[in-house]
Amino acid sequence: MLAPKKGLAEGEVETLSRCHQFQRQWQIIQLLETGAAPDLQDLAEVLPPPEEAGEDGAGRRWSESTLRRDLEDLAGARFPLLKVREGGTRWRFSPGFRRVAPSPFLPSELMALYYARGEFSAFQKTPFGTTFRSLLEKVEGLVPKPIRAFLDLIDEDFTPYLASLKEVSAHRQVMERLEEAAEGRRCVEILYHAPGLSRAAWHRVDPYGVWFSQGETFLMAHEHRRGKIHLFPLKEIRELRLTEDVFQLPLDLDFEPILTLGPVAPGEGLRVRAQLTGEAAERVRTWAERGAPQGLRVEESQDGPKTLRVEYIAKDFETAKTWALGWGDEALVMEPETLRKEVVKELRATLMRYFPRRRKGQAKR
């Protein structure tokens, strides 16, 4: 069964809706901190329309009931939100809200700095590390505790998805061209940088569609050279070329096993054990904390502070292989041995494409 258009699986529509909710609420905060006192109709006219409205947003606005819930959520998070009667019901912040941030900063700028504090970890081992720690401690002291709690909740709920949304924005043109090619059944050539390799290579593929799954956006395509379906992370596609060739979508193709890890019926599937590090460990740890995918078990490893041992039931061998290869050098398959050997074989074959062995007697270049 095909996933919904624009890469959203059924279970992820709610996630994207919540991301939209956060974006609207942030835009409302930025508007109200200027001293404006809009009513619901004003907000509907000012806030960017839903993405589904098209490029110009013609004929679509956020509903007043949606915006009312956003305002109630902000009030519930203890933002100093006031209802005033000035030719109808209007909303504004308490005048003292601007003084949360020292001049010339705005409260939203201070909040954004607090939210982005994790991004400063790269400076910990530099001469600037102490300065940044001092700065962030002062920022934390300036942001009121209820608002910090609001931002922490956003961080917990949306971090895995905001990264993907930024990725989609950065690669919007590539994604739109791939969607057009998929709808027109046109073959394409993509310049793809496979994880763990030093350079990108061209691949001729039949694009089946672009999907958002488990915090990342993928191109699902049939790769001509291997004769197999592969999931290409959108962020690793550097360039694409449209060809004149067309393809037929197999009528008996089942997308579901390719896109998901579960659920799997009792007694079926393939039990996989792996060790993850880096971003792979962080992302899977977040999935497990949120209760998805079903059947995923994780435990911290003694091999390192950021190493995670993972166990889950894959629907089949190919699904497990795609999952393992998708993490590049951040995944080490431990069991089953057949999967481990197949991953090694696949990586070795890929490596040989870039560094072929010289035949005996062949001179060095």
PDB file of C-alpha atoms in Angstrom, residues 120-241:
ATOM      1  CA  PHE A 120      27.174  24.662  21.687  1.00  0.00           C
ATOM      2  CA  SER A 121      28.587  21.325  22.824  1.00  0.00           C
ATOM      3  CA  ALA A 122      30.996  21.453  19.861  1.00  0.00           C
ATOM      4  CA  PHE A 123      32.893  24.240  21.653  1.00  0.00           C
ATOM      5  CA  GLN A 124      33.466  22.317  24.888  1.00  0.00           C
ATOM      6  CA  LYS A 125      37.049  21.376  24.042  1.00  0.00           C
ATOM      7  CA  THR A 126      37.990  24.719  22.535  1.00  0.00           C
ATOM      8  CA  PRO A 127      39.325  27.861  24.240  1.00  0.00           C
ATOM      9  CA  PHE A 128      35.748  29.228  24.024  1.00  0.00           C
ATOM     10  CA  GLY A 129      34.233  26.374  26.069  1.00  0.00           C
ATOM     11  CA  THR A 130      34.305  28.163  29.439  1.00  0.00           C
ATOM     12  CA  THR A 131      32.857  31.347  27.925  1.00  0.00           C
ATOM     13  CA  PHE A 132      29.954  29.515  26.291  1.00  0.00           C
ATOM     14  CA  ARG A 133      29.160  27.622  29.509  1.00  0.00           C
ATOM     15  CA  SER A 134      29.045  30.905  31.405  1.00  0.00           C
ATOM     16  CA  LEU A 135      26.828  32.462  28.731  1.00  0.00           C
ATOM     17  CA  LEU A 136      24.366  29.552  28.767  1.00  0.00           C
ATOM     18  CA  GLU A 137      24.168  29.566  32.563  1.00  0.00           C
ATOM     19  CA  LYS A 138      23.210  33.258  32.451  1.00  0.00           C
ATOM     20  CA  VAL A 139      20.643  32.607  29.724  1.00  0.00           C
ATOM     21  CA  GLU A 140      19.100  29.789  31.753  1.00  0.00           C
ATOM     22  CA  GLY A 141      18.828  32.116  34.733  1.00  0.00           C
ATOM     23  CA  LEU A 142      17.047  34.781  32.691  1.00  0.00           C
ATOM     24  CA  VAL A 143      14.418  32.490  31.120  1.00  0.00           C
ATOM     25  CA  PRO A 144      11.528  31.981  33.597  1.00  0.00           C
ATOM     26  CA  LYS A 145      11.200  28.416  34.872  1.00  0.00           C
ATOM     27  CA  PRO A 146       7.720  27.762  33.368  1.00  0.00           C
ATOM     28  CA  ILE A 147       8.951  28.879  29.951  1.00  0.00           C
ATOM     29  CA  ARG A 148      12.041  26.674  30.300  1.00  0.00           C
ATOM     30  CA  ALA A 149       9.695  23.753  30.980  1.00  0.00           C
ATOM     31  CA  PHE A 150       7.740  24.642  27.827  1.00  0.00           C
ATOM     32  CA  LEU A 151      10.930  24.693  25.748  1.00  0.00           C
ATOM     33  CA  ASP A 152      12.216  21.460  27.305  1.00  0.00           C
ATOM     34  CA  LEU A 153       8.969  19.730  26.348  1.00  0.00           C
ATOM     35  CA  ILE A 154       9.384  20.939  22.788  1.00  0.00           C
ATOM     36  CA  ASP A 155      12.971  19.715  22.802  1.00  0.00           C
ATOM     37  CA  GLU A 156      11.895  16.271  24.003  1.00  0.00           C
ATOM     38  CA  ASP A 157       8.996  15.889  21.586  1.00  0.00           C
ATOM     39  CA  PHE A 158      10.289  17.485  18.420  1.00  0.00           C
ATOM     40  CA  THR A 159      14.084  17.285  18.223  1.00  0.00           C
ATOM     41  CA  PRO A 160      14.115  14.040  16.155  1.00  0.00           C
ATOM     42  CA  TYR A 161      11.673  15.572  13.688  1.00  0.00           C
ATOM     43  CA  LEU A 162      12.848  19.165  13.489  1.00  0.00           C
ATOM     44  CA  ALA A 163      16.169  17.953  12.124  1.00  0.00           C
ATOM     45  CA  SER A 164      14.342  16.173   9.348  1.00  0.00           C
ATOM     46  CA  LEU A 165      12.133  19.168   8.629  1.00  0.00           C
ATOM     47  CA  LYS A 166      15.242  21.354   8.287  1.00  0.00           C
ATOM     48  CA  GLU A 167      16.668  18.722   5.972  1.00  0.00           C
ATOM     49  CA  VAL A 168      13.532  18.819   3.818  1.00  0.00           C
ATOM     50  CA  SER A 169      13.714  22.608   3.658  1.00  0.00           C
ATOM     51  CA  ALA A 170      17.396  22.528   2.647  1.00  0.00           C
ATOM     52  CA  HIS A 171      16.725  19.977  -0.085  1.00  0.00           C
ATOM     53  CA  ARG A 172      13.273  21.152  -1.166  1.00  0.00           C
ATOM     54  CA  GLN A 173      14.203  21.468  -4.834  1.00  0.00           C
ATOM     55  CA  VAL A 174      15.693  17.973  -5.011  1.00  0.00           C
ATOM     56  CA  MET A 175      12.696  16.492  -3.203  1.00  0.00           C
ATOM     57  CA  GLU A 176      10.159  18.205  -5.474  1.00  0.00           C
ATOM     58  CA  ARG A 177      11.983  17.035  -8.605  1.00  0.00           C
ATOM     59  CA  LEU A 178      12.087  13.479  -7.272  1.00  0.00           C
ATOM     60  CA  GLU A 179       8.359  13.570  -6.508  1.00  0.00           C
ATOM     61  CA  GLU A 180       7.644  14.815 -10.034  1.00  0.00           C
ATOM     62  CA  ALA A 181       9.815  12.048 -11.492  1.00  0.00           C
ATOM     63  CA  ALA A 182       8.037   9.439  -9.355  1.00  0.00           C
ATOM     64  CA  GLU A 183       4.602  10.662 -10.425  1.00  0.00           C
ATOM     65  CA  GLY A 184       5.660  10.709 -14.091  1.00  0.00           C
ATOM     66  CA  ARG A 185       7.422   7.299 -13.825  1.00  0.00           C
ATOM     67  CA  ARG A 186      10.652   8.832 -15.136  1.00  0.00           C
ATOM     68  CA  CYS A 187      14.046   7.234 -14.469  1.00  0.00           C
ATOM     69  CA  VAL A 188      16.633   9.487 -12.855  1.00  0.00           C
ATOM     70  CA  GLU A 189      20.342   9.475 -12.135  1.00  0.00           C
ATOM     71  CA  ILE A 190      21.313  10.597  -8.628  1.00  0.00           C
ATOM     72  CA  LEU A 191      24.687  11.590  -7.246  1.00  0.00           C
ATOM     73  CA  TYR A 192      24.549   9.794  -3.905  1.00  0.00           C
ATOM     74  CA  HIS A 193      27.051   9.870  -1.043  1.00  0.00           C
ATOM     75  CA  ALA A 194      26.737   6.488   0.676  1.00  0.00           C
ATOM     76  CA  PRO A 195      27.444   6.524   4.456  1.00  0.00           C
ATOM     77  CA  GLY A 196      31.025   5.552   5.266  1.00  0.00           C
ATOM     78  CA  LEU A 197      32.429   6.346   1.805  1.00  0.00           C
ATOM     79  CA  SER A 198      34.716   9.252   1.034  1.00  0.00           C
ATOM     80  CA  ARG A 199      32.965  10.422  -2.129  1.00  0.00           C
ATOM     81  CA  ALA A 200      29.637  10.341  -3.930  1.00  0.00           C
ATOM     82  CA  ALA A 201      28.812   8.201  -6.972  1.00  0.00           C
ATOM     83  CA  TRP A 202      26.123   8.249  -9.661  1.00  0.00           C
ATOM     84  CA  HIS A 203      23.268   5.731  -9.469  1.00  0.00           C
ATOM     85  CA  ARG A 204      20.569   5.124 -12.077  1.00  0.00           C
ATOM     86  CA  VAL A 205      17.250   4.507 -10.311  1.00  0.00           C
ATOM     87  CA  ASP A 206      13.496   4.232 -10.745  1.00  0.00           C
ATOM     88  CA  PRO A 207      12.088   6.617  -8.097  1.00  0.00           C
ATOM     89  CA  TYR A 208       9.041   5.133  -6.344  1.00  0.00           C
ATOM     90  CA  GLY A 209       8.489   8.057  -3.999  1.00  0.00           C
ATOM     91  CA  VAL A 210       9.799  10.226  -1.174  1.00  0.00           C
ATOM     92  CA  TRP A 211       8.853   9.227   2.367  1.00  0.00           C
ATOM     93  CA  PHE A 212       9.283  10.666   5.840  1.00  0.00           C
ATOM     94  CA  SER A 213       9.981   7.774   8.227  1.00  0.00           C
ATOM     95  CA  GLN A 214      11.356   7.599  11.787  1.00  0.00           C
ATOM     96  CA  GLY A 215      12.733  11.117  11.785  1.00  0.00           C
ATOM     97  CA  GLU A 216      14.387  11.094   8.362  1.00  0.00           C
ATOM     98  CA  THR A 217      13.365  11.597   4.737  1.00  0.00           C
ATOM     99  CA  PHE A 218      14.178   8.922   2.163  1.00  0.00           C
ATOM    100  CA  LEU A 219      13.929   8.311  -1.550  1.00  0.00           C
ATOM    101  CA  MET A 220      12.661   4.788  -2.152  1.00  0.00           C
ATOM    102  CA  ALA A 221      13.931   3.651  -5.529  1.00  0.00           C
ATOM    103  CA  HIS A 222      14.799   0.586  -7.582  1.00  0.00           C
ATOM    104  CA  GLU A 223      18.519   0.736  -8.267  1.00  0.00           C
ATOM    105  CA  HIS A 224      19.377  -0.561 -11.733  1.00  0.00           C
ATOM    106  CA  ARG A 225      22.866  -1.850 -11.026  1.00  0.00           C
ATOM    107  CA  ARG A 226      21.887  -4.013  -8.062  1.00  0.00           C
ATOM    108  CA  GLY A 227      18.399  -4.776  -9.273  1.00  0.00           C
ATOM    109  CA  LYS A 228      17.040  -4.070  -5.780  1.00  0.00           C
ATOM    110  CA  ILE A 229      14.910  -1.536  -3.963  1.00  0.00           C
ATOM    111  CA  HIS A 230      16.941   0.792  -1.777  1.00  0.00           C
ATOM    112  CA  LEU A 231      16.190   3.634   0.643  1.00  0.00           C
ATOM    113  CA  PHE A 232      18.421   6.641  -0.092  1.00  0.00           C
ATOM    114  CA  PRO A 233      18.565   9.290   2.688  1.00  0.00           C
ATOM    115  CA  LEU A 234      17.552  12.544   1.037  1.00  0.00           C
ATOM    116  CA  LYS A 235      20.330  14.466   2.806  1.00  0.00           C
ATOM    117  CA  GLU A 236      22.945  12.356   0.977  1.00  0.00           C
ATOM    118  CA  ILE A 237      21.613  13.044  -2.547  1.00  0.00           C
ATOM    119  CA  ARG A 238      23.873  15.741  -3.954  1.00  0.00           C
ATOM    120  CA  GLU A 239      22.447  16.111  -7.460  1.00  0.00           C
ATOM    121  CA  LEU A 240      19.996  14.469  -9.844  1.00  0.00           C
ATOM    122  CA  ARG A 241      19.541  14.208 -13.601  1.00  0.00           C
TER     123      ARG A 241
END
